[in-house]
JSON list of C-alpha atoms in Angstrom, two decimals:
[
{"chain": "A", "resi": 873, "resn": "MET", "atom": "CA", "xyz": [-10.74, 9.79, 9.66]},
{"chain": "A", "resi": 874, "resn": "THR", "atom": "CA", "xyz": [-13.09, 6.74, 9.52]},
{"chain": "A", "resi": 875, "resn": "ILE", "atom": "CA", "xyz": [-15.25, 6.08, 6.57]},
{"chain": "A", "resi": 876, "resn": "LYS", "atom": "CA", "xyz": [-19.31, 5.34, 7.04]},
{"chain": "A", "resi": 877, "resn": "PHE", "atom": "CA", "xyz": [-19.84, 2.24, 5.27]},
{"chain": "A", "resi": 878, "resn": "HIS", "atom": "CA", "xyz": [-23.03, 1.26, 3.63]},
{"chain": "A", "resi": 879, "resn": "GLU", "atom": "CA", "xyz": [-25.41, -1.43, 4.59]},
{"chain": "A", "resi": 880, "resn": "LYS", "atom": "CA", "xyz": [-24.02, -3.51, 1.66]},
{"chain": "A", "resi": 881, "resn": "GLU", "atom": "CA", "xyz": [-20.72, -3.00, 2.39]},
{"chain": "A", "resi": 882, "resn": "ILE", "atom": "CA", "xyz": [-21.06, -4.25, 5.85]},
{"chain": "A", "resi": 883, "resn": "LYS", "atom": "CA", "xyz": [-23.01, -7.35, 4.73]},
{"chain": "A", "resi": 884, "resn": "LYS", "atom": "CA", "xyz": [-20.25, -8.14, 2.56]},
{"chain": "A", "resi": 885, "resn": "ILE", "atom": "CA", "xyz": [-17.64, -7.74, 5.06]},
{"chain": "A", "resi": 886, "resn": "ILE", "atom": "CA", "xyz": [-19.59, -10.18, 7.41]},
{"chain": "A", "resi": 887, "resn": "THR", "atom": "CA", "xyz": [-19.81, -12.48, 4.39]},
{"chain": "A", "resi": 888, "resn": "ILE", "atom": "CA", "xyz": [-16.02, -12.49, 4.21]},
{"chain": "A", "resi": 889, "resn": "ILE", "atom": "CA", "xyz": [-15.37, -12.76, 8.10]},
{"chain": "A", "resi": 890, "resn": "GLU", "atom": "CA", "xyz": [-18.30, -15.98, 8.13]},
{"chain": "A", "resi": 891, "resn": "GLY", "atom": "CA", "xyz": [-16.39, -17.45, 4.96]},
{"chain": "A", "resi": 892, "resn": "TRP", "atom": "CA", "xyz": [-13.19, -17.29, 6.28]},
{"chain": "A", "resi": 893, "resn": "ASN", "atom": "CA", "xyz": [-11.26, -20.48, 5.82]},
{"chain": "A", "resi": 894, "resn": "LYS", "atom": "CA", "xyz": [-7.46, -19.70, 6.37]},
{"chain": "A", "resi": 895, "resn": "SER", "atom": "CA", "xyz": [-5.60, -21.04, 9.43]},
{"chain": "A", "resi": 896, "resn": "ASN", "atom": "CA", "xyz": [-4.65, -17.34, 10.78]},
{"chain": "A", "resi": 897, "resn": "PHE", "atom": "CA", "xyz": [-7.77, -14.40, 11.36]},
{"chain": "A", "resi": 898, "resn": "ASN", "atom": "CA", "xyz": [-6.75, -11.05, 12.73]},
{"chain": "A", "resi": 899, "resn": "TRP", "atom": "CA", "xyz": [-7.69, -7.49, 12.17]},
{"chain": "A", "resi": 900, "resn": "GLU", "atom": "CA", "xyz": [-4.84, -7.05, 9.61]},
{"chain": "A", "resi": 901, "resn": "LEU", "atom": "CA", "xyz": [-5.77, -9.57, 7.48]},
{"chain": "A", "resi": 902, "resn": "LEU", "atom": "CA", "xyz": [-9.43, -8.68, 7.69]},
{"chain": "A", "resi": 903, "resn": "CYS", "atom": "CA", "xyz": [-8.60, -5.13, 6.44]},
{"chain": "A", "resi": 904, "resn": "LEU", "atom": "CA", "xyz": [-6.68, -6.61, 3.54]},
{"chain": "A", "resi": 905, "resn": "ALA", "atom": "CA", "xyz": [-9.49, -8.74, 2.47]},
{"chain": "A", "resi": 906, "resn": "CYS", "atom": "CA", "xyz": [-12.11, -5.54, 2.59]},
{"chain": "A", "resi": 907, "resn": "LYS", "atom": "CA", "xyz": [-9.84, -3.81, -0.06]},
{"chain": "A", "resi": 908, "resn": "PRO", "atom": "CA", "xyz": [-11.69, -5.23, -3.36]},
{"chain": "A", "resi": 909, "resn": "ILE", "atom": "CA", "xyz": [-15.12, -4.09, -1.71]},
{"chain": "A", "resi": 910, "resn": "LEU", "atom": "CA", "xyz": [-14.11, -0.77, -0.10]},
{"chain": "A", "resi": 911, "resn": "GLY", "atom": "CA", "xyz": [-11.80, 0.20, -2.68]},
{"chain": "A", "resi": 912, "resn": "LYS", "atom": "CA", "xyz": [-8.96, 1.03, -0.20]},
{"chain": "A", "resi": 913, "resn": "VAL", "atom": "CA", "xyz": [-8.06, -0.88, 2.98]},
{"chain": "A", "resi": 914, "resn": "PRO", "atom": "CA", "xyz": [-9.86, 0.02, 6.07]},
{"chain": "A", "resi": 915, "resn": "THR", "atom": "CA", "xyz": [-8.26, 0.61, 9.25]},
{"chain": "A", "resi": 916, "resn": "ARG", "atom": "CA", "xyz": [-9.06, -1.95, 12.10]},
{"chain": "A", "resi": 917, "resn": "GLN", "atom": "CA", "xyz": [-10.67, 0.83, 13.97]},
{"chain": "A", "resi": 918, "resn": "GLY", "atom": "CA", "xyz": [-13.41, 1.80, 10.68]},
{"chain": "A", "resi": 919, "resn": "LEU", "atom": "CA", "xyz": [-14.41, -1.69, 10.91]},
{"chain": "A", "resi": 920, "resn": "SER", "atom": "CA", "xyz": [-14.67, -2.41, 14.57]},
{"chain": "A", "resi": 921, "resn": "LYS", "atom": "CA", "xyz": [-16.56, 1.17, 14.74]},
{"chain": "A", "resi": 922, "resn": "HIS", "atom": "CA", "xyz": [-19.72, -0.97, 13.36]},
{"chain": "A", "resi": 923, "resn": "SER", "atom": "CA", "xyz": [-21.16, -3.56, 15.70]},
{"chain": "A", "resi": 924, "resn": "GLU", "atom": "CA", "xyz": [-22.27, -5.75, 13.31]},
{"chain": "A", "resi": 925, "resn": "ILE", "atom": "CA", "xyz": [-18.75, -6.36, 11.84]},
{"chain": "A", "resi": 926, "resn": "ALA", "atom": "CA", "xyz": [-17.19, -6.18, 15.66]},
{"chain": "A", "resi": 927, "resn": "SER", "atom": "CA", "xyz": [-19.59, -9.00, 16.96]},
{"chain": "A", "resi": 928, "resn": "ALA", "atom": "CA", "xyz": [-18.91, -11.01, 13.56]},
{"chain": "A", "resi": 929, "resn": "TYR", "atom": "CA", "xyz": [-15.51, -10.76, 14.06]},
{"chain": "A", "resi": 930, "resn": "LEU", "atom": "CA", "xyz": [-15.34, -11.77, 17.82]},
{"chain": "A", "resi": 931, "resn": "ILE", "atom": "CA", "xyz": [-17.61, -14.69, 17.06]},
{"chain": "A", "resi": 932, "resn": "ARG", "atom": "CA", "xyz": [-15.58, -15.90, 14.38]},
{"chain": "A", "resi": 933, "resn": "LYS", "atom": "CA", "xyz": [-12.37, -15.44, 16.14]},
{"chain": "A", "resi": 934, "resn": "ARG", "atom": "CA", "xyz": [-13.55, -17.27, 19.15]},
{"chain": "A", "resi": 935, "resn": "SER", "atom": "CA", "xyz": [-15.02, -20.05, 17.02]},
{"chain": "A", "resi": 936, "resn": "LYS", "atom": "CA", "xyz": [-12.69, -23.22, 16.58]},
{"chain": "A", "resi": 937, "resn": "SER", "atom": "CA", "xyz": [-14.47, -23.73, 13.15]},
{"chain": "A", "resi": 938, "resn": "PHE", "atom": "CA", "xyz": [-11.80, -22.01, 10.77]},
{"chain": "A", "resi": 939, "resn": "THR", "atom": "CA", "xyz": [-8.88, -23.78, 12.19]},
{"chain": "A", "resi": 940, "resn": "GLN", "atom": "CA", "xyz": [-10.11, -27.20, 11.45]},
{"chain": "A", "resi": 941, "resn": "VAL", "atom": "CA", "xyz": [-8.38, -28.49, 8.23]},
{"chain": "A", "resi": 942, "resn": "ASN", "atom": "CA", "xyz": [-9.36, -32.33, 8.23]},
{"chain": "A", "resi": 943, "resn": "ILE", "atom": "CA", "xyz": [-13.33, -32.27, 8.51]},
{"chain": "A", "resi": 944, "resn": "LYS", "atom": "CA", "xyz": [-14.85, -35.62, 8.65]},
{"chain": "A", "resi": 945, "resn": "LEU", "atom": "CA", "xyz": [-17.31, -36.29, 5.72]},
{"chain": "A", "resi": 946, "resn": "PRO", "atom": "CA", "xyz": [-19.83, -38.68, 5.77]},
{"chain": "A", "resi": 947, "resn": "GLY", "atom": "CA", "xyz": [-19.63, -41.96, 3.98]},
{"chain": "A", "resi": 948, "resn": "SER", "atom": "CA", "xyz": [-22.67, -40.89, 1.38]},
{"chain": "A", "resi": 949, "resn": "LEU", "atom": "CA", "xyz": [-25.02, -38.88, 0.21]},
{"chain": "A", "resi": 950, "resn": "ALA", "atom": "CA", "xyz": [-27.66, -40.61, 1.73]},
{"chain": "A", "resi": 951, "resn": "ILE", "atom": "CA", "xyz": [-25.94, -40.35, 5.36]},
{"chain": "A", "resi": 952, "resn": "ALA", "atom": "CA", "xyz": [-25.21, -36.76, 4.58]},
{"chain": "A", "resi": 953, "resn": "ALA", "atom": "CA", "xyz": [-29.07, -35.78, 3.99]},
{"chain": "A", "resi": 954, "resn": "LYS", "atom": "CA", "xyz": [-30.47, -37.80, 6.88]},
{"chain": "A", "resi": 955, "resn": "ARG", "atom": "CA", "xyz": [-28.04, -35.80, 9.15]},
{"chain": "A", "resi": 956, "resn": "ILE", "atom": "CA", "xyz": [-28.95, -32.74, 7.50]},
{"chain": "A", "resi": 957, "resn": "ASN", "atom": "CA", "xyz": [-32.64, -33.41, 7.81]},
{"chain": "A", "resi": 958, "resn": "GLY", "atom": "CA", "xyz": [-32.18, -34.41, 11.32]},
{"chain": "A", "resi": 959, "resn": "LEU", "atom": "CA", "xyz": [-30.42, -31.19, 12.23]},
{"chain": "A", "resi": 960, "resn": "GLU", "atom": "CA", "xyz": [-33.30, -28.98, 10.13]},
{"chain": "A", "resi": 961, "resn": "ILE", "atom": "CA", "xyz": [-35.75, -30.90, 12.30]},
{"chain": "A", "resi": 962, "resn": "GLU", "atom": "CA", "xyz": [-33.68, -30.03, 15.35]},
{"chain": "A", "resi": 963, "resn": "ASN", "atom": "CA", "xyz": [-33.47, -26.16, 14.28]},
{"chain": "A", "resi": 964, "resn": "SER", "atom": "CA", "xyz": [-37.10, -26.05, 13.94]},
{"chain": "A", "resi": 965, "resn": "VAL", "atom": "CA", "xyz": [-37.84, -27.51, 17.16]},
{"chain": "A", "resi": 966, "resn": "LEU", "atom": "CA", "xyz": [-35.38, -25.11, 19.04]},
{"chain": "A", "resi": 967, "resn": "LYS", "atom": "CA", "xyz": [-36.93, -21.92, 16.95]},
{"chain": "A", "resi": 968, "resn": "GLU", "atom": "CA", "xyz": [-40.36, -23.35, 18.09]},
{"chain": "A", "resi": 969, "resn": "GLU", "atom": "CA", "xyz": [-39.12, -23.45, 21.73]},
{"chain": "A", "resi": 970, "resn": "ASN", "atom": "CA", "xyz": [-37.57, -19.88, 21.57]},
{"chain": "A", "resi": 971, "resn": "ALA", "atom": "CA", "xyz": [-40.77, -18.42, 20.20]},
{"chain": "A", "resi": 972, "resn": "ASN", "atom": "CA", "xyz": [-42.51, -20.12, 23.10]},
{"chain": "A", "resi": 973, "resn": "LEU", "atom": "CA", "xyz": [-40.20, -18.83, 25.52]},
{"chain": "A", "resi": 974, "resn": "LEU", "atom": "CA", "xyz": [-40.20, -15.15, 24.36]},
{"chain": "A", "resi": 975, "resn": "LEU", "atom": "CA", "xyz": [-44.20, -15.55, 24.28]},
{"chain": "A", "resi": 976, "resn": "MET", "atom": "CA", "xyz": [-43.59, -16.32, 27.98]},
{"chain": "A", "resi": 977, "resn": "ILE", "atom": "CA", "xyz": [-41.57, -13.74, 29.04]},
{"chain": "A", "resi": 978, "resn": "LYS", "atom": "CA", "xyz": [-43.75, -11.03, 27.20]},
{"chain": "A", "resi": 979, "resn": "ARG", "atom": "CA", "xyz": [-46.80, -12.75, 29.09]},
{"chain": "A", "resi": 980, "resn": "MET", "atom": "CA", "xyz": [-44.44, -12.61, 32.30]},
{"chain": "A", "resi": 981, "resn": "HIS", "atom": "CA", "xyz": [-43.53, -8.81, 31.54]},
{"chain": "A", "resi": 982, "resn": "GLU", "atom": "CA", "xyz": [-47.30, -7.90, 30.94]},
{"chain": "A", "resi": 983, "resn": "ASN", "atom": "CA", "xyz": [-48.43, -9.47, 34.21]},
{"chain": "A", "resi": 984, "resn": "ALA", "atom": "CA", "xyz": [-45.50, -7.87, 36.18]},
{"chain": "A", "resi": 985, "resn": "PHE", "atom": "CA", "xyz": [-46.35, -4.66, 34.79]},
{"chain": "A", "resi": 986, "resn": "ARG", "atom": "CA", "xyz": [-50.20, -5.02, 35.48]},
{"chain": "A", "resi": 987, "resn": "ASN", "atom": "CA", "xyz": [-49.20, -5.89, 39.08]},
{"chain": "A", "resi": 988, "resn": "ASN", "atom": "CA", "xyz": [-47.00, -2.76, 39.46]},
{"chain": "A", "resi": 989, "resn": "ILE", "atom": "CA", "xyz": [-43.79, -5.00, 39.67]},
{"chain": "A", "resi": 990, "resn": "LEU", "atom": "CA", "xyz": [-40.86, -2.54, 38.47]},
{"chain": "A", "resi": 991, "resn": "PRO", "atom": "CA", "xyz": [-38.44, -3.69, 35.95]},
{"chain": "A", "resi": 992, "resn": "SER", "atom": "CA", "xyz": [-35.40, -2.85, 38.39]},
{"chain": "A", "resi": 993, "resn": "ILE", "atom": "CA", "xyz": [-37.04, -5.38, 40.86]},
{"chain": "A", "resi": 994, "resn": "LEU", "atom": "CA", "xyz": [-37.19, -8.01, 38.15]},
{"chain": "A", "resi": 995, "resn": "GLU", "atom": "CA", "xyz": [-33.43, -7.61, 36.88]},
{"chain": "A", "resi": 996, "resn": "GLU", "atom": "CA", "xyz": [-31.99, -8.05, 40.29]},
{"chain": "A", "resi": 997, "resn": "GLU", "atom": "CA", "xyz": [-29.71, -10.89, 40.74]},
{"chain": "A", "resi": 998, "resn": "ILE", "atom": "CA", "xyz": [-30.75, -13.86, 42.26]},
{"chain": "A", "resi": 999, "resn": "PRO", "atom": "CA", "xyz": [-28.99, -14.30, 45.94]},
{"chain": "A", "resi": 1000, "resn": "ARG", "atom": "CA", "xyz": [-26.22, -16.87, 46.18]},
{"chain": "A", "resi": 1001, "resn": "ARG", "atom": "CA", "xyz": [-27.88, -18.96, 48.63]},
{"chain": "A", "resi": 1002, "resn": "LEU", "atom": "CA", "xyz": [-30.59, -19.54, 46.21]},
{"chain": "A", "resi": 1003, "resn": "ARG", "atom": "CA", "xyz": [-28.38, -20.31, 43.26]},
{"chain": "A", "resi": 1004, "resn": "LYS", "atom": "CA", "xyz": [-28.08, -23.97, 42.47]}
]
């Protein structure tokens, strides 16, 4: 019988997944790492039943970042600060662009609804000959 996890436990398990720094990563090792949080070792099925945990696991499994042992470090703190600042600016620009795109999609959806265009028509695949 599987255990239902509380939201706090799910967040802690996701934190374990995101912070995984060992070279090997699988469900068995994750289950063992969850023992201190849950009090007993959960099953893979019990963990994967929660979509948040399953998606975090898949993202981590596909990620190559945990296999990198030798990470290139910047020469000084000033260089690191400049790089972090640049990445933060880029991140904020991308967030703004994402918000604008979401607004545009909402506007297009509203216009389509007003003109009696069905969602099924809007969600159709583009024909192969029109794709680039």
